[in-house]
mmCIF file of C-alpha atoms in Angstrom:
data_model
loop_
_atom_site.group_PDB
_atom_site.id
_atom_site.type_symbol
_atom_site.label_atom_id
_atom_site.label_comp_id
_atom_site.label_asym_id
_atom_site.label_seq_id
_atom_site.Cartn_x
_atom_site.Cartn_y
_atom_site.Cartn_z
ATOM 1 C CA UNK C 1 -69.202 19.460 2.915
ATOM 2 C CA UNK C 2 -67.458 20.679 0.577
ATOM 3 C CA UNK C 3 -64.285 22.160 1.773
ATOM 4 C CA UNK C 4 -63.850 24.113 -1.564
ATOM 5 C CA UNK C 5 -67.220 25.932 -0.655
ATOM 6 C CA UNK C 6 -66.452 25.890 2.567
ATOM 7 C CA UNK C 7 -63.862 28.215 2.470
ATOM 8 C CA UNK C 8 -62.609 30.352 -0.238
ATOM 9 C CA UNK C 9 -59.401 32.209 -0.503
ATOM 10 C CA UNK C 10 -58.399 34.890 -3.019
ATOM 11 C CA UNK C 11 -54.818 36.184 -2.450
ATOM 12 C CA UNK C 12 -53.681 40.296 -3.419
ATOM 13 C CA UNK C 13 -50.520 39.853 -5.418
ATOM 14 C CA UNK C 14 -50.038 44.058 -5.434
ATOM 15 C CA UNK C 15 -50.377 44.863 -1.979
ATOM 16 C CA UNK C 16 -46.695 44.663 -1.376
ATOM 17 C CA UNK C 17 -46.181 46.222 -4.493
ATOM 18 C CA UNK C 18 -45.339 49.764 -4.313
ATOM 19 C CA UNK C 19 -45.270 50.150 -8.325
ATOM 20 C CA UNK C 20 -49.486 49.759 -8.632
ATOM 21 C CA UNK C 21 -51.659 52.900 -8.181
ATOM 22 C CA UNK C 22 -52.800 52.849 -5.129
ATOM 23 C CA UNK C 23 -54.902 55.130 -2.909
ATOM 24 C CA UNK C 24 -53.327 57.124 0.047
ATOM 25 C CA UNK C 25 -52.220 54.806 3.045
ATOM 26 C CA UNK C 26 -52.019 57.334 5.062
ATOM 27 C CA UNK C 27 -55.548 56.755 6.906
ATOM 28 C CA UNK C 28 -54.425 58.848 10.283
ATOM 29 C CA UNK C 29 -51.909 60.698 11.484
ATOM 30 C CA UNK C 30 -50.598 60.515 15.330
ATOM 31 C CA UNK C 31 -52.201 64.238 16.124
ATOM 32 C CA UNK C 32 -55.715 62.429 14.468
ATOM 33 C CA UNK C 33 -55.199 59.171 16.640
ATOM 34 C CA UNK C 34 -54.482 61.520 19.982
ATOM 35 C CA UNK C 35 -57.357 63.509 19.472
ATOM 36 C CA UNK C 36 -59.851 60.155 18.822
ATOM 37 C CA UNK C 37 -58.052 58.751 22.172
ATOM 38 C CA UNK C 38 -58.829 61.611 24.389
ATOM 39 C CA UNK C 39 -62.285 61.544 23.128
ATOM 40 C CA UNK C 40 -62.927 58.017 24.270
ATOM 41 C CA UNK C 41 -61.261 58.855 27.593
ATOM 42 C CA UNK C 42 -63.652 61.353 28.813
ATOM 43 C CA UNK C 43 -66.203 58.720 29.020
ATOM 44 C CA UNK C 44 -66.064 57.306 32.611
ATOM 45 C CA UNK C 45 -66.823 53.779 31.185
ATOM 46 C CA UNK C 46 -63.356 54.389 28.995
ATOM 47 C CA UNK C 47 -60.656 51.488 29.816
ATOM 48 C CA UNK C 48 -58.602 49.743 27.237
ATOM 49 C CA UNK C 49 -60.009 46.077 26.918
ATOM 50 C CA UNK C 50 -58.088 43.045 27.662
ATOM 51 C CA UNK C 51 -55.773 41.438 24.927
ATOM 52 C CA UNK C 52 -55.081 37.815 25.699
ATOM 53 C CA UNK C 53 -52.358 35.679 24.991
ATOM 54 C CA UNK C 54 -53.580 32.008 24.219
ATOM 55 C CA UNK C 55 -50.357 30.240 24.518
ATOM 56 C CA UNK C 56 -51.228 26.604 24.916
ATOM 57 C CA UNK C 57 -53.768 26.882 21.731
ATOM 58 C CA UNK C 58 -50.823 28.362 19.839
ATOM 59 C CA UNK C 59 -48.713 25.625 20.617
ATOM 60 C CA UNK C 60 -51.142 22.946 19.756
ATOM 61 C CA UNK C 61 -51.774 25.149 16.564
ATOM 62 C CA UNK C 62 -47.834 25.032 15.575
ATOM 63 C CA UNK C 63 -47.255 28.825 15.567
ATOM 64 C CA UNK C 64 -45.558 31.199 18.089
ATOM 65 C CA UNK C 65 -48.043 33.603 19.575
ATOM 66 C CA UNK C 66 -52.029 33.918 19.505
ATOM 67 C CA UNK C 67 -53.337 37.232 20.823
ATOM 68 C CA UNK C 68 -56.801 38.193 21.150
ATOM 69 C CA UNK C 69 -58.427 41.295 21.519
ATOM 70 C CA UNK C 70 -61.673 41.319 23.427
ATOM 71 C CA UNK C 71 -64.074 43.613 22.622
ATOM 72 C CA UNK C 72 -67.062 42.007 24.771
ATOM 73 C CA UNK C 73 -65.717 44.418 27.707
ATOM 74 C CA UNK C 74 -66.540 47.775 25.638
ATOM 75 C CA UNK C 75 -67.882 50.259 27.699
ATOM 76 C CA UNK C 76 -70.336 47.630 29.486
ATOM 77 C CA UNK C 77 -71.894 47.239 25.726
ATOM 78 C CA UNK C 78 -70.566 43.900 24.915
ATOM 79 C CA UNK C 79 -69.270 45.093 21.528
ATOM 80 C CA UNK C 80 -67.254 47.297 19.732
ATOM 81 C CA UNK C 81 -69.310 49.650 17.581
ATOM 82 C CA UNK C 82 -69.744 52.534 20.419
ATOM 83 C CA UNK C 83 -65.960 53.763 19.358
ATOM 84 C CA UNK C 84 -67.104 54.552 15.959
ATOM 85 C CA UNK C 85 -70.592 55.717 16.731
ATOM 86 C CA UNK C 86 -70.039 57.954 19.668
ATOM 87 C CA UNK C 87 -67.100 59.744 17.894
ATOM 88 C CA UNK C 88 -69.353 60.520 14.739
ATOM 89 C CA UNK C 89 -71.645 62.040 17.188
ATOM 90 C CA UNK C 90 -69.158 64.191 18.466
ATOM 91 C CA UNK C 91 -67.525 64.642 15.283
ATOM 92 C CA UNK C 92 -71.155 65.831 14.691
ATOM 93 C CA UNK C 93 -71.931 68.013 17.317
ATOM 94 C CA UNK C 94 -68.722 70.035 17.186
ATOM 95 C CA UNK C 95 -69.197 70.920 13.412
ATOM 96 C CA UNK C 96 -72.629 72.319 14.796
ATOM 97 C CA UNK C 97 -70.703 73.976 17.124
ATOM 98 C CA UNK C 98 -68.389 75.321 15.082
ATOM 99 C CA UNK C 99 -65.605 74.242 16.826
ATOM 100 C CA UNK C 100 -62.884 71.346 16.836
ATOM 101 C CA UNK C 101 -63.536 68.199 18.906
ATOM 102 C CA UNK C 102 -60.246 68.386 20.461
ATOM 103 C CA UNK C 103 -61.673 71.405 22.191
ATOM 104 C CA UNK C 104 -64.948 69.459 23.404
ATOM 105 C CA UNK C 105 -65.449 67.649 26.874
ATOM 106 C CA UNK C 106 -68.013 65.475 27.549
ATOM 107 C CA UNK C 107 -68.952 67.548 30.612
ATOM 108 C CA UNK C 108 -69.701 70.303 28.128
ATOM 109 C CA UNK C 109 -71.191 68.481 25.760
ATOM 110 C CA UNK C 110 -73.586 67.332 28.337
ATOM 111 C CA UNK C 111 -74.359 70.520 29.864
ATOM 112 C CA UNK C 112 -77.439 72.494 29.732
ATOM 113 C CA UNK C 113 -76.192 75.686 28.087
ATOM 114 C CA UNK C 114 -75.023 73.697 25.239
ATOM 115 C CA UNK C 115 -78.052 71.116 25.235
ATOM 116 C CA UNK C 116 -80.277 74.355 24.634
ATOM 117 C CA UNK C 117 -78.186 75.523 21.608
ATOM 118 C CA UNK C 118 -78.333 72.477 19.884
ATOM 119 C CA UNK C 119 -82.024 71.736 20.436
ATOM 120 C CA UNK C 120 -83.319 68.424 20.315
ATOM 121 C CA UNK C 121 -81.553 66.090 18.176
ATOM 122 C CA UNK C 122 -82.370 62.745 16.688
ATOM 123 C CA UNK C 123 -79.764 60.408 15.582
ATOM 124 C CA UNK C 124 -81.089 57.610 13.247
ATOM 125 C CA UNK C 125 -79.304 54.729 12.189
ATOM 126 C CA UNK C 126 -79.832 50.948 10.865
ATOM 127 C CA UNK C 127 -78.126 48.068 12.777
ATOM 128 C CA UNK C 128 -78.191 44.180 13.327
ATOM 129 C CA UNK C 129 -77.648 45.488 16.919
ATOM 130 C CA UNK C 130 -74.063 46.264 18.146
ATOM 131 C CA UNK C 131 -73.930 49.602 16.217
ATOM 132 C CA UNK C 132 -77.461 50.716 17.061
ATOM 133 C CA UNK C 133 -76.969 49.892 20.369
ATOM 134 C CA UNK C 134 -73.832 52.098 20.632
ATOM 135 C CA UNK C 135 -75.612 55.043 18.725
ATOM 136 C CA UNK C 136 -78.657 54.495 21.398
ATOM 137 C CA UNK C 137 -76.329 54.624 24.177
ATOM 138 C CA UNK C 138 -74.197 57.578 22.944
ATOM 139 C CA UNK C 139 -77.198 59.771 21.979
ATOM 140 C CA UNK C 140 -78.741 58.913 25.712
ATOM 141 C CA UNK C 141 -75.548 60.046 27.367
ATOM 142 C CA UNK C 142 -75.796 63.213 25.442
ATOM 143 C CA UNK C 143 -79.367 63.411 26.162
ATOM 144 C CA UNK C 144 -80.687 63.361 22.766
ATOM 145 C CA UNK C 145 -82.876 60.855 20.808
ATOM 146 C CA UNK C 146 -82.264 57.982 18.965
ATOM 147 C CA UNK C 147 -84.460 56.002 16.296
ATOM 148 C CA UNK C 148 -82.839 52.950 15.140
ATOM 149 C CA UNK C 149 -84.450 50.146 12.337
ATOM 150 C CA UNK C 150 -82.870 46.475 12.258
ATOM 151 C CA UNK C 151 -83.132 44.186 9.057
ATOM 152 C CA UNK C 152 -85.634 41.474 8.700
ATOM 153 C CA UNK C 153 -84.226 38.187 11.002
ATOM 154 C CA UNK C 154 -82.591 40.383 13.545
ATOM 155 C CA UNK C 155 -82.829 38.961 16.865
ATOM 156 C CA UNK C 156 -84.961 39.752 19.644
ATOM 157 C CA UNK C 157 -82.899 40.222 22.596
ATOM 158 C CA UNK C 158 -80.725 42.286 20.302
ATOM 159 C CA UNK C 159 -83.662 44.587 19.705
ATOM 160 C CA UNK C 160 -84.664 44.959 23.886
ATOM 161 C CA UNK C 161 -81.662 46.069 24.646
ATOM 162 C CA UNK C 162 -81.119 48.870 22.064
ATOM 163 C CA UNK C 163 -84.947 49.966 23.330
ATOM 164 C CA UNK C 164 -83.098 49.733 27.178
ATOM 165 C CA UNK C 165 -80.894 52.351 26.090
ATOM 166 C CA UNK C 166 -83.669 54.692 25.069
ATOM 167 C CA UNK C 167 -84.099 54.153 21.357
ATOM 168 C CA UNK C 168 -87.191 54.135 19.282
ATOM 169 C CA UNK C 169 -86.323 50.522 17.686
ATOM 170 C CA UNK C 170 -88.284 48.342 15.406
ATOM 171 C CA UNK C 171 -87.120 45.262 13.037
ATOM 172 C CA UNK C 172 -88.037 45.844 9.440
ATOM 173 C CA UNK C 173 -88.723 43.153 6.891
ATOM 174 C CA UNK C 174 -85.738 44.211 4.787
ATOM 175 C CA UNK C 175 -82.398 43.206 4.105
ATOM 176 C CA UNK C 176 -80.185 45.222 5.850
ATOM 177 C CA UNK C 177 -79.037 47.534 2.870
ATOM 178 C CA UNK C 178 -82.783 48.472 2.488
ATOM 179 C CA UNK C 179 -82.715 48.666 6.276
ATOM 180 C CA UNK C 180 -80.033 51.444 5.825
ATOM 181 C CA UNK C 181 -81.679 53.293 2.786
ATOM 182 C CA UNK C 182 -85.241 53.418 5.135
ATOM 183 C CA UNK C 183 -83.220 54.821 7.774
ATOM 184 C CA UNK C 184 -81.697 57.528 5.700
ATOM 185 C CA UNK C 185 -85.400 58.426 4.329
ATOM 186 C CA UNK C 186 -86.354 58.296 7.705
ATOM 187 C CA UNK C 187 -83.811 60.886 8.643
ATOM 188 C CA UNK C 188 -84.014 63.006 5.664
ATOM 189 C CA UNK C 189 -87.852 63.232 6.547
ATOM 190 C CA UNK C 190 -87.766 63.698 10.268
ATOM 191 C CA UNK C 191 -84.855 66.155 9.947
ATOM 192 C CA UNK C 192 -83.254 63.630 11.781
ATOM 193 C CA UNK C 193 -78.849 63.287 11.699
ATOM 194 C CA UNK C 194 -78.409 59.854 9.621
ATOM 195 C CA UNK C 195 -74.901 58.118 11.651
ATOM 196 C CA UNK C 196 -74.384 54.744 9.661
ATOM 197 C CA UNK C 197 -71.252 53.250 8.673
ATOM 198 C CA UNK C 198 -71.889 52.779 5.416
ATOM 199 C CA UNK C 199 -70.605 54.786 2.642
ATOM 200 C CA UNK C 200 -71.638 55.980 -0.930
ATOM 201 C CA UNK C 201 -70.825 58.990 -3.384
ATOM 202 C CA UNK C 202 -72.302 61.807 -1.092
ATOM 203 C CA UNK C 203 -71.903 60.314 2.285
ATOM 204 C CA UNK C 204 -69.119 59.728 3.089
ATOM 205 C CA UNK C 205 -67.889 62.325 6.086
ATOM 206 C CA UNK C 206 -69.900 60.259 9.126
ATOM 207 C CA UNK C 207 -68.596 56.914 7.694
ATOM 208 C CA UNK C 208 -64.918 58.243 7.613
ATOM 209 C CA UNK C 209 -65.436 59.525 11.383
ATOM 210 C CA UNK C 210 -67.162 56.332 12.364
ATOM 211 C CA UNK C 211 -64.044 54.664 10.771
ATOM 212 C CA UNK C 212 -61.651 57.110 12.851
ATOM 213 C CA UNK C 213 -63.425 56.282 16.004
ATOM 214 C CA UNK C 214 -62.970 52.775 15.328
ATOM 215 C CA UNK C 215 -59.057 53.049 15.164
ATOM 216 C CA UNK C 216 -59.200 53.168 19.172
ATOM 217 C CA UNK C 217 -59.051 49.187 18.895
ATOM 218 C CA UNK C 218 -55.939 49.035 17.545
ATOM 219 C CA UNK C 219 -54.051 51.985 18.836
ATOM 220 C CA UNK C 220 -54.614 50.252 22.027
ATOM 221 C CA UNK C 221 -52.845 46.839 21.033
ATOM 222 C CA UNK C 222 -49.725 48.429 19.914
ATOM 223 C CA UNK C 223 -49.728 50.529 22.897
ATOM 224 C CA UNK C 224 -49.943 47.489 24.852
ATOM 225 C CA UNK C 225 -46.741 46.209 23.520
ATOM 226 C CA UNK C 226 -44.936 50.043 23.347
ATOM 227 C CA UNK C 227 -45.966 51.891 25.761
ATOM 228 C CA UNK C 228 -47.831 55.453 25.083
ATOM 229 C CA UNK C 229 -44.527 56.306 23.076
ATOM 230 C CA UNK C 230 -45.845 54.265 20.265
ATOM 231 C CA UNK C 231 -42.599 53.793 18.571
ATOM 232 C CA UNK C 232 -43.853 50.920 15.747
ATOM 233 C CA UNK C 233 -42.123 52.335 12.795
ATOM 234 C CA UNK C 234 -38.929 52.022 14.446
ATOM 235 C CA UNK C 235 -39.704 48.517 16.559
ATOM 236 C CA UNK C 236 -41.709 46.992 13.819
ATOM 237 C CA UNK C 237 -44.943 44.716 14.435
ATOM 238 C CA UNK C 238 -45.535 42.228 17.145
ATOM 239 C CA UNK C 239 -47.354 40.585 14.450
ATOM 240 C CA UNK C 240 -47.099 38.420 11.815
ATOM 241 C CA UNK C 241 -50.722 38.499 10.839
ATOM 242 C CA UNK C 242 -53.707 40.003 11.327
ATOM 243 C CA UNK C 243 -57.298 38.144 10.339
ATOM 244 C CA UNK C 244 -60.218 41.040 10.414
ATOM 245 C CA UNK C 245 -63.462 40.229 10.012
ATOM 246 C CA UNK C 246 -65.693 42.731 7.534
ATOM 247 C CA UNK C 247 -69.243 43.327 6.949
ATOM 248 C CA UNK C 248 -69.421 46.530 4.877
ATOM 249 C CA UNK C 249 -65.755 47.123 5.485
ATOM 250 C CA UNK C 250 -65.752 49.822 8.173
ATOM 251 C CA UNK C 251 -63.773 47.871 11.147
ATOM 252 C CA UNK C 252 -61.520 45.872 8.567
ATOM 253 C CA UNK C 253 -60.828 49.163 6.761
ATOM 254 C CA UNK C 254 -60.026 51.137 10.023
ATOM 255 C CA UNK C 255 -57.960 48.267 11.271
ATOM 256 C CA UNK C 256 -55.953 48.204 8.058
ATOM 257 C CA UNK C 257 -55.887 51.967 7.702
ATOM 258 C CA UNK C 258 -54.152 52.095 11.082
ATOM 259 C CA UNK C 259 -51.378 49.611 9.941
ATOM 260 C CA UNK C 260 -50.770 51.121 6.633
ATOM 261 C CA UNK C 261 -50.756 54.733 8.495
ATOM 262 C CA UNK C 262 -47.933 53.935 11.048
ATOM 263 C CA UNK C 263 -46.343 50.557 9.728
ATOM 264 C CA UNK C 264 -46.395 51.097 5.991
ATOM 265 C CA UNK C 265 -44.432 48.025 4.599
ATOM 266 C CA UNK C 266 -43.850 46.734 8.440
ATOM 267 C CA UNK C 267 -47.142 46.214 8.363
ATOM 268 C CA UNK C 268 -48.449 42.431 9.367
ATOM 269 C CA UNK C 269 -50.056 40.372 7.178
ATOM 270 C CA UNK C 270 -54.117 41.284 6.683
ATOM 271 C CA UNK C 271 -56.575 38.651 6.035
ATOM 272 C CA UNK C 272 -60.321 39.845 5.529
ATOM 273 C CA UNK C 273 -62.637 37.509 6.497
ATOM 274 C CA UNK C 274 -66.527 37.063 5.703
ATOM 275 C CA UNK C 275 -69.360 34.697 5.436
ATOM 276 C CA UNK C 276 -70.220 33.213 2.164
ATOM 277 C CA UNK C 277 -73.802 34.463 2.170
ATOM 278 C CA UNK C 278 -72.539 38.188 2.215
ATOM 279 C CA UNK C 279 -68.838 38.315 1.024
ATOM 280 C CA UNK C 280 -69.525 41.576 -0.686
ATOM 281 C CA UNK C 281 -65.321 42.307 -0.049
ATOM 282 C CA UNK C 282 -64.287 38.884 -1.539
ATOM 283 C CA UNK C 283 -66.989 39.065 -4.568
ATOM 284 C CA UNK C 284 -65.185 42.390 -5.612
ATOM 285 C CA UNK C 285 -61.700 41.167 -5.607
ATOM 286 C CA UNK C 286 -63.248 38.125 -7.570
ATOM 287 C CA UNK C 287 -64.626 40.178 -10.019
ATOM 288 C CA UNK C 288 -61.177 42.441 -10.032
ATOM 289 C CA UNK C 289 -62.058 45.538 -11.628
ATOM 290 C CA UNK C 290 -61.319 47.616 -8.806
ATOM 291 C CA UNK C 291 -64.738 48.691 -8.359
ATOM 292 C CA UNK C 292 -66.940 47.519 -5.385
ATOM 293 C CA UNK C 293 -70.339 45.084 -5.867
ATOM 294 C CA UNK C 294 -72.659 44.594 -3.989
ATOM 295 C CA UNK C 295 -74.443 40.901 -2.838
ATOM 296 C CA UNK C 296 -78.313 41.298 -2.968
ATOM 297 C CA UNK C 297 -81.193 39.737 -1.509
ATOM 298 C CA UNK C 298 -81.327 37.865 2.146
ATOM 299 C CA UNK C 299 -78.082 36.630 3.776
ATOM 300 C CA UNK C 300 -79.081 33.382 6.161
ATOM 301 C CA UNK C 301 -75.286 33.400 8.004
ATOM 302 C CA UNK C 302 -75.653 33.547 11.487
ATOM 303 C CA UNK C 303 -72.755 36.087 11.243
ATOM 304 C CA UNK C 304 -75.503 39.100 11.698
ATOM 305 C CA UNK C 305 -73.004 41.811 12.346
ATOM 306 C CA UNK C 306 -71.435 40.550 8.901
ATOM 307 C CA UNK C 307 -74.673 39.983 6.749
ATOM 308 C CA UNK C 308 -74.172 43.371 4.875
ATOM 309 C CA UNK C 309 -74.164 43.078 0.570
ATOM 310 C CA UNK C 310 -72.900 46.481 0.043
ATOM 311 C CA UNK C 311 -69.156 47.523 0.594
ATOM 312 C CA UNK C 312 -68.382 50.667 2.593
ATOM 313 C CA UNK C 313 -67.025 53.450 -0.535
ATOM 314 C CA UNK C 314 -64.732 54.664 2.205
ATOM 315 C CA UNK C 315 -63.530 51.579 2.922
ATOM 316 C CA UNK C 316 -63.241 49.753 0.181
ATOM 317 C CA UNK C 317 -59.809 51.543 -1.590
ATOM 318 C CA UNK C 318 -57.939 50.521 1.631
ATOM 319 C CA UNK C 319 -59.290 47.142 1.640
ATOM 320 C CA UNK C 320 -58.837 46.350 -2.161
ATOM 321 C CA UNK C 321 -55.394 47.947 -2.110
ATOM 322 C CA UNK C 322 -53.404 46.575 1.108
ATOM 323 C CA UNK C 323 -55.659 43.552 2.432
ATOM 324 C CA UNK C 324 -52.779 40.279 1.781
ATOM 325 C CA UNK C 325 -55.761 37.745 1.776
ATOM 326 C CA UNK C 326 -59.512 37.528 1.563
ATOM 327 C CA UNK C 327 -61.865 34.609 2.841
ATOM 328 C CA UNK C 328 -65.178 33.872 2.252
ATOM 329 C CA UNK C 329 -66.466 30.854 4.542
ATOM 330 C CA UNK C 330 -69.372 29.068 5.875
ATOM 331 C CA UNK C 331 -71.114 29.665 9.834
ATOM 332 C CA UNK C 332 -69.512 26.330 10.816
ATOM 333 C CA UNK C 333 -65.908 28.195 10.961
ATOM 334 C CA UNK C 334 -67.462 31.075 13.556
ATOM 335 C CA UNK C 335 -68.946 28.235 15.566
ATOM 336 C CA UNK C 336 -65.793 26.359 15.713
ATOM 337 C CA UNK C 337 -63.819 29.808 17.055
ATOM 338 C CA UNK C 338 -67.028 30.472 19.842
ATOM 339 C CA UNK C 339 -66.477 26.790 20.791
ATOM 340 C CA UNK C 340 -62.483 27.190 21.345
ATOM 341 C CA UNK C 341 -62.749 30.661 23.152
ATOM 342 C CA UNK C 342 -65.470 29.288 25.432
ATOM 343 C CA UNK C 343 -63.764 26.037 26.138
ATOM 344 C CA UNK C 344 -60.299 27.409 26.084
ATOM 345 C CA UNK C 345 -57.311 24.736 26.446
ATOM 346 C CA UNK C 346 -55.445 24.835 29.889
ATOM 347 C CA UNK C 347 -53.796 27.529 30.825
ATOM 348 C CA UNK C 348 -56.016 30.068 28.396
ATOM 349 C CA UNK C 349 -58.239 32.777 29.261
ATOM 350 C CA UNK C 350 -61.834 32.015 28.573
ATOM 351 C CA UNK C 351 -63.172 34.596 26.144
ATOM 352 C CA UNK C 352 -66.673 34.670 25.207
ATOM 353 C CA UNK C 353 -67.028 35.537 21.652
ATOM 354 C CA UNK C 354 -70.211 35.924 19.259
ATOM 355 C CA UNK C 355 -70.936 34.845 16.043
ATOM 356 C CA UNK C 356 -69.396 37.908 14.257
ATOM 357 C CA UNK C 357 -66.837 37.756 16.873
ATOM 358 C CA UNK C 358 -64.992 34.572 16.555
ATOM 359 C CA UNK C 359 -64.976 33.598 12.800
ATOM 360 C CA UNK C 360 -60.496 35.160 12.333
ATOM 361 C CA UNK C 361 -59.996 32.579 15.005
ATOM 362 C CA UNK C 362 -61.871 29.591 13.617
ATOM 363 C CA UNK C 363 -60.711 30.755 10.264
ATOM 364 C CA UNK C 364 -57.155 29.841 11.682
ATOM 365 C CA UNK C 365 -58.119 26.745 14.001
ATOM 366 C CA UNK C 366 -59.836 25.047 10.984
ATOM 367 C CA UNK C 367 -57.046 25.741 8.234
ATOM 368 C CA UNK C 368 -54.231 24.774 10.453
ATOM 369 C CA UNK C 369 -55.634 21.609 11.365
ATOM 370 C CA UNK C 370 -57.187 20.081 8.663
ATOM 371 C CA UNK C 371 -54.865 18.882 5.977
ATOM 372 C CA UNK C 372 -57.286 19.864 2.758
ATOM 373 C CA UNK C 373 -56.256 23.429 3.766
ATOM 374 C CA UNK C 374 -52.557 22.865 3.633
ATOM 375 C CA UNK C 375 -52.113 24.942 0.453
ATOM 376 C CA UNK C 376 -53.680 27.900 1.887
ATOM 377 C CA UNK C 377 -51.630 27.261 5.215
ATOM 378 C CA UNK C 378 -48.438 27.526 2.953
ATOM 379 C CA UNK C 379 -49.945 30.618 0.896
ATOM 380 C CA UNK C 380 -50.681 32.672 3.952
ATOM 381 C CA UNK C 381 -47.106 31.837 5.321
ATOM 382 C CA UNK C 382 -48.500 30.489 9.035
ATOM 383 C CA UNK C 383 -45.737 28.895 10.428
ATOM 384 C CA UNK C 384 -43.715 28.130 13.628
ATOM 385 C CA UNK C 385 -42.455 31.582 13.634
ATOM 386 C CA UNK C 386 -46.386 33.385 12.711
ATOM 387 C CA UNK C 387 -47.253 35.726 15.606
ATOM 388 C CA UNK C 388 -51.140 36.171 14.990
ATOM 389 C CA UNK C 389 -53.606 38.723 16.028
ATOM 390 C CA UNK C 390 -57.228 38.182 16.389
ATOM 391 C CA UNK C 391 -59.677 41.094 17.241
ATOM 392 C CA UNK C 392 -63.189 39.352 18.921
ATOM 393 C CA UNK C 393 -65.751 42.104 18.025
ATOM 394 C CA UNK C 394 -68.575 41.151 20.221
ATOM 395 C CA UNK C 395 -69.301 38.829 23.281
ATOM 396 C CA UNK C 396 -72.646 36.798 23.485
ATOM 397 C CA UNK C 397 -74.786 39.680 22.177
ATOM 398 C CA UNK C 398 -77.597 37.277 21.293
ATOM 399 C CA UNK C 399 -76.909 34.821 24.768
ATOM 400 C CA UNK C 400 -80.066 32.269 23.281
ATOM 401 C CA UNK C 401 -77.773 31.364 20.405
ATOM 402 C CA UNK C 402 -74.156 31.983 21.691
ATOM 403 C CA UNK C 403 -75.328 29.069 24.437
ATOM 404 C CA UNK C 404 -76.931 26.846 22.064
ATOM 405 C CA UNK C 405 -74.098 27.163 20.351
ATOM 406 C CA UNK C 406 -71.894 26.197 22.728
ATOM 407 C CA UNK C 407 -74.087 23.415 24.365
ATOM 408 C CA UNK C 408 -74.544 25.513 27.616
#
């Protein structure tokens, strides 16, 4: 394979220059973050997910530290997505009840009196698997219904897991973005509540709530290093580099939004990683007219959670203005990441990371190990002083494919 097409990189040379016109970097404030964390803590399944140090791998790659946040442990659902979906549902219910979400307890939301006041609700979404399972789980916790549409090529195992959470679900013959449109249409025609992290003109509020919910991940990371005082701005950051994978960009936008809000110019270098077949953020930055641009058609990547063609408008401005690098890569990079994490070097923990979770680590390993990428390594300032954060956003959500890739 040609390395020039296996992996492509764009540097955002204006990300660190305040004189350029940019969107407001303050995605969150500390009070809002406290409210988000308190909401998630009300679920009995809540606990911070593990943050692992891969000391042996870091030494082998010639960098100072590698940390991996393992979201396969999130709420027993094997992926991070529930954080955003559950919080968005909570915000919607608070609004419907004319209350602030900070006033609501989960126990009160699930009470018979509130259920009677709300009536029967149906939450509707489109998903490759993880987001839909999170929505179905949250709806079931609240005694409500859910309907989930999946794009063509979705895993039958992921479909079954969603149905097991009580949802009405089906795999369509549409690509991801058209499945989103179908879900939206269904919600409008059946008086449902559309809960999606994709966003467009006229549909911005709920996707913003979802992004806010995801921010619990990065807050846990910094809490692990700083304690609950969160003195990041005074202390700086324990990382020099963060790799963030992107589909529509909501997850990456949330993580980057947290870093810009609380660290400003002290934030680590942020790299956005996408599959070549669905690199809508990369394509938009390459066109470089300041607008988001879609990738159309079917997207045959094993990174199903990232196979999204249309950037979220809520996330786009943050990703455009404050990310430092953008990478589009082939599936071989996430395969490498899955294998390295699943077969760790001696002394490092084993981390089960799925196709959409391991790509950042895979990119890091490959660009450092292969001489053909030396220029990229230098451009990204990866060296013996680098302290790198990777977020593995899912476990083996398709266990058959995971086992095949690892040769199990």
